[in-house]
Coordinates of C-alpha atoms in Angstrom, one line a residue:
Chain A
X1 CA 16.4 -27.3 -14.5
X2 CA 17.8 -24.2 -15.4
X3 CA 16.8 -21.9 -12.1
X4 CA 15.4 -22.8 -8.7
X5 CA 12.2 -24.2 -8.9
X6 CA 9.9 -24.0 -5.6
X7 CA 6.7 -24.9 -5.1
X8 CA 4.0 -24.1 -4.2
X9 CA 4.6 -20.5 -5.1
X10 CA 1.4 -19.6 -2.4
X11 CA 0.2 -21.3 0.1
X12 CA -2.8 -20.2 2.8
X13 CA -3.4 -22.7 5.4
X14 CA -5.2 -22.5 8.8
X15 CA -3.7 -21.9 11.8
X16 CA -2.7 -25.3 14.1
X17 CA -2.4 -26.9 10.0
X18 CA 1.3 -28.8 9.2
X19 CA 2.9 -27.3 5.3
X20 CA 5.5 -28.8 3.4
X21 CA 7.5 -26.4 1.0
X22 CA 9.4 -27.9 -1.6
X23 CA 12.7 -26.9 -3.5
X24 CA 14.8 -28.3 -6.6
X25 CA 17.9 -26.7 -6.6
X26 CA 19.7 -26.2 -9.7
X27 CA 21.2 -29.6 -10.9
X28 CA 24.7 -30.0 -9.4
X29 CA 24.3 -27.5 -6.8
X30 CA 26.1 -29.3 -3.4
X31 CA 24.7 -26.3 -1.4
X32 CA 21.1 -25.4 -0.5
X33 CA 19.7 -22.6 2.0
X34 CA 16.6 -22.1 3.3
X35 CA 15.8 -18.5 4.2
X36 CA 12.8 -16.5 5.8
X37 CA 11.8 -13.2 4.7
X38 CA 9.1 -11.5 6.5
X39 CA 7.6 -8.1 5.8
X40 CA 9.9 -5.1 5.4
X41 CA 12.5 -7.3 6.8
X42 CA 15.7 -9.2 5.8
X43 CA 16.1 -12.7 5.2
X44 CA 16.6 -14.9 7.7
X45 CA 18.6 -17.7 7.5
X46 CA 17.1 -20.9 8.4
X47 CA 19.2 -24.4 7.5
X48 CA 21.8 -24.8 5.3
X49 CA 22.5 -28.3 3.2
X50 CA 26.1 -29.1 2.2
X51 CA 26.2 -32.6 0.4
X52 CA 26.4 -35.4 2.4
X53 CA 27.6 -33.3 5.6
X54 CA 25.4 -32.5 8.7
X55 CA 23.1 -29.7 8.2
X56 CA 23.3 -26.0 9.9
X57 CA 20.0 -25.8 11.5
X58 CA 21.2 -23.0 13.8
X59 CA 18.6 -21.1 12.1
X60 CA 15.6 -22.6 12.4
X61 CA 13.3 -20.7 15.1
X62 CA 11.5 -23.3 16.9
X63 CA 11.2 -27.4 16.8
X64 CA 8.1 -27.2 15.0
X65 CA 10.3 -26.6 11.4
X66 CA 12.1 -29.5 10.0
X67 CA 14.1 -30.1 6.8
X68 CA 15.4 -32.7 4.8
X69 CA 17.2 -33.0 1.7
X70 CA 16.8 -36.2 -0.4
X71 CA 19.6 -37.6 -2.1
X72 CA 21.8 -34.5 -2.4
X73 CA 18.7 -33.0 -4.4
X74 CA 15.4 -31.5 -3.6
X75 CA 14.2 -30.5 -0.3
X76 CA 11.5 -30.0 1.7
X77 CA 11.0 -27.4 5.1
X78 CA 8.0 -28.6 7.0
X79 CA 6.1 -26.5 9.5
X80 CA 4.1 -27.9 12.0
X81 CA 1.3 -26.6 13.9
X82 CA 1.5 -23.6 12.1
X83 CA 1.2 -19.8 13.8
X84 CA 0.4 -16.1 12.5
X85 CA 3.7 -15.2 13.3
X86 CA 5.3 -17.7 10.2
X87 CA 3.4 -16.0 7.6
X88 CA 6.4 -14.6 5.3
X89 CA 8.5 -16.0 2.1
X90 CA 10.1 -18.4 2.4
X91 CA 13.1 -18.9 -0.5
X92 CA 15.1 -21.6 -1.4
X93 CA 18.4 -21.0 -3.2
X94 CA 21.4 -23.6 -4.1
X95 CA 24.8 -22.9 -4.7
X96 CA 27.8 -24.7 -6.4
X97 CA 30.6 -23.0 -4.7
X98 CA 28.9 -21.4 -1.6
X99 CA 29.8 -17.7 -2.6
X100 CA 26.7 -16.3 -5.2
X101 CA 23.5 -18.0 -4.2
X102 CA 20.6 -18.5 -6.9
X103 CA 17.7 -18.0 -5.4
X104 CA 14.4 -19.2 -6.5
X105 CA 10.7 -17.2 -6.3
X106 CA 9.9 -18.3 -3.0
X107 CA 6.6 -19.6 -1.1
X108 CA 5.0 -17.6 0.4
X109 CA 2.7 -18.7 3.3
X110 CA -0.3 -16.9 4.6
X111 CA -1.4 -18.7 8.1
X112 CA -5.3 -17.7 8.8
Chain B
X1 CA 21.2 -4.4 17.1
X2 CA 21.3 -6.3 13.8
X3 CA 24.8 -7.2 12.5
X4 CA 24.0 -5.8 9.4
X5 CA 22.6 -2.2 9.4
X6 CA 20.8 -0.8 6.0
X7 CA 18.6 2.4 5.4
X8 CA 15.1 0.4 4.0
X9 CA 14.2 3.9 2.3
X10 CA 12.6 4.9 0.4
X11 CA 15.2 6.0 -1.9
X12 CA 13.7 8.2 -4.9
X13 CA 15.6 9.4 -7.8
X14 CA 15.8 10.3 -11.3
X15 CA 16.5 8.9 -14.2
X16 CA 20.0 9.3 -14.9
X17 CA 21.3 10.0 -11.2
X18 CA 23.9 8.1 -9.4
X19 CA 23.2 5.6 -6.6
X20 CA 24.5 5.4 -3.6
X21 CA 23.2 2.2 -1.4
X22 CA 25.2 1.5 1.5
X23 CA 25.4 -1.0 4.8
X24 CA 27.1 -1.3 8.2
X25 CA 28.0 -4.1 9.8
X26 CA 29.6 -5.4 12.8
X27 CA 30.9 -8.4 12.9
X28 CA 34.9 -8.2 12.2
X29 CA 35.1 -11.6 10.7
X30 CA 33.0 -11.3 7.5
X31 CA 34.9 -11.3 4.0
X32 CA 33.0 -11.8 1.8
X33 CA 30.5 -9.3 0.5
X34 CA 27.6 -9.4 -1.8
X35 CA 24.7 -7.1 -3.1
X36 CA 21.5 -9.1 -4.5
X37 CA 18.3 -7.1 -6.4
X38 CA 14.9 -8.0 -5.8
X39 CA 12.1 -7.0 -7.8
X40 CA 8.9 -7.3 -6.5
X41 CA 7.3 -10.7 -5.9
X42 CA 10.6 -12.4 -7.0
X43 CA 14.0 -13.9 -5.6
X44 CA 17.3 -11.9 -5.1
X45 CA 19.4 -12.2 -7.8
X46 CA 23.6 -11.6 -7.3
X47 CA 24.5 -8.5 -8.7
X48 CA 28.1 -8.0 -7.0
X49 CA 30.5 -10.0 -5.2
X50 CA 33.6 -8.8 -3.5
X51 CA 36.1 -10.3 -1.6
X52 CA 37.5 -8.1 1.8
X53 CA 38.4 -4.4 1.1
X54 CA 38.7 -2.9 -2.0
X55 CA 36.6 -2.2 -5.2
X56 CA 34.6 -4.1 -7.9
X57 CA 33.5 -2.7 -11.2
X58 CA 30.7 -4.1 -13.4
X59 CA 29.2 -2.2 -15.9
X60 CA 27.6 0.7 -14.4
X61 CA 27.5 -1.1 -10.8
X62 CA 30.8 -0.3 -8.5
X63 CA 31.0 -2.1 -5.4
X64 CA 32.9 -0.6 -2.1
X65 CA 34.1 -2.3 0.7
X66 CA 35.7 -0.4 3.7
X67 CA 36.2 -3.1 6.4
X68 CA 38.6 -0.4 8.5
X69 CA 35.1 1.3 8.6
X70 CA 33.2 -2.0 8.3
X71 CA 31.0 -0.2 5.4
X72 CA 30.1 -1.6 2.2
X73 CA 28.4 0.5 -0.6
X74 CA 26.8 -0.1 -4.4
X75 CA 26.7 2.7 -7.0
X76 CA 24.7 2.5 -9.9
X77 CA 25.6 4.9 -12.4
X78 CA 22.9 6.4 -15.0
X79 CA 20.1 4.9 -13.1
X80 CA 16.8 3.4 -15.2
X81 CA 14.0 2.8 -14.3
X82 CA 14.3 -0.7 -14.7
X83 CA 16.8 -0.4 -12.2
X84 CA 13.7 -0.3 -10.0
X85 CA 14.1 -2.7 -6.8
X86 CA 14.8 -3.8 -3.3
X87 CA 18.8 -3.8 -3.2
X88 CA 20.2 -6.2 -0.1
X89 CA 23.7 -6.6 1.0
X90 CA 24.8 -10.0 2.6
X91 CA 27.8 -11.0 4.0
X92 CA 30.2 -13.8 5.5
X93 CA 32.5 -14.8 7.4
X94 CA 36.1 -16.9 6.1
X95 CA 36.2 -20.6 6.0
X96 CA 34.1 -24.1 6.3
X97 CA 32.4 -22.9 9.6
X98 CA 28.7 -21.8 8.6
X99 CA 28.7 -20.4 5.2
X100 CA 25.3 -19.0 5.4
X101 CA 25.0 -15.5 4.1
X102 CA 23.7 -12.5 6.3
X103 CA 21.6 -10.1 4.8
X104 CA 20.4 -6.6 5.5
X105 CA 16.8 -5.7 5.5
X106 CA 16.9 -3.8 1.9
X107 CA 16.6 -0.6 0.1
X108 CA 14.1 0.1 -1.5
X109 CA 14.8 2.1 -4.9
X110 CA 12.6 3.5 -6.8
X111 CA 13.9 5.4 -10.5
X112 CA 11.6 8.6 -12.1
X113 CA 11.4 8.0 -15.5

């Protein structure tokens, strides 16, 4: 497509529940971040896909989020059990060269 | 204390006024700088990119980087109010180790029409 498409663009789930967040990067795009950004904060980086290499997941605050990246393509962050405290946006973006990131309109997830 | 400082603001000005946005940071090794936009409810968009010190012109957006002073800075001249958003800086380090971007928390901009 022609921009980062994520989806679901909201997403309120119950406390203890697991979510998936998907992400289709821009077609081409080798590169793919995940980042977190809460309230009046920053973004956080969270994993970081480079085509068939390892991924970073230096980011990623607890083992309860996962990611995957299917064949070089889209991707999906998973959080299980969820808490209060992951309630933010969370934005995909994908990147041909690594420098200028496109980002998409994020998820953002509301845990009650 | 944050490798990348920024003021979150505020910042309200009029129409017409030049902008200054600006960001610390402390970690020696980044060289690469960029500034992203966010509107509200949105994704950041790139706005500038620079590579180490030195200056970027684009339109009526200049980009500064001081890395003796490890202090980056946007201008935006004849602001509109479109110009309207939350401006982040973000910035790596050189080579294939992680290439993940690290952002400040945002300034919040506001233009009087």
């Amino acid at each position: 497509g022609a921009g980062v498409s994520q989806s679901p663009s909201n997403k309120v789930t119950e406390k203890g529940k697991d979510v998936e967040l998907r992400c289709d990067p821009i077609s081409g795009h080798t590169a793919l971040y995940w980042y977190r950004q809460s309230l009046g904060q920053g973004l956080e980086f969270l994993i970081y896909f480079q085509g068939n290499s390892a991924p970073d997941k230096s980011g990623l605050p607890s083992d309860r989020f996962s990611a995957e990246r299917t064949g070089g393509s889209v991707s999906t962050l998973t959080i299980q059990r969820t808490q209060q405290e992951d309630s933010a946006v969370y934005l995909c973006a994908s990147s041909l060269t690594g420098e200028g990131y496109t980002f998409g309109s994020g998820t953002r997830l509301t845990v009650v | 204390q944050k490798e990348v400082e920024q003021d979150p603001g505020p910042l309200s000005v009029p129409e017409g006024a030049i902008v200054s946005l600006n960001c610390t940071y402390s970690n020696s090794a980044f060289q690469y700088f960029m500034w992203y936009r966010q509107y509200s409810r949105k994704g950041p968009e790139l706005l500038m990119y620079t590579y180490s010190s030195g200056n970027k012109e684009d339109g009526r957006f200049t980009a500064q980087v001081d890395k003796s002073s490890k202090y980056i800075s946007l201008f935006i001249r004849d602001s509109q109010p479109s110009d309207s958003a939350t401006y982040l800086c973000a910035m790596r380090g050189e080579g294939t180790g992680r290439r993940a971007l690290t952002f400040g928390s945002g300034t919040r901009l506001q233009v009087q029409p």
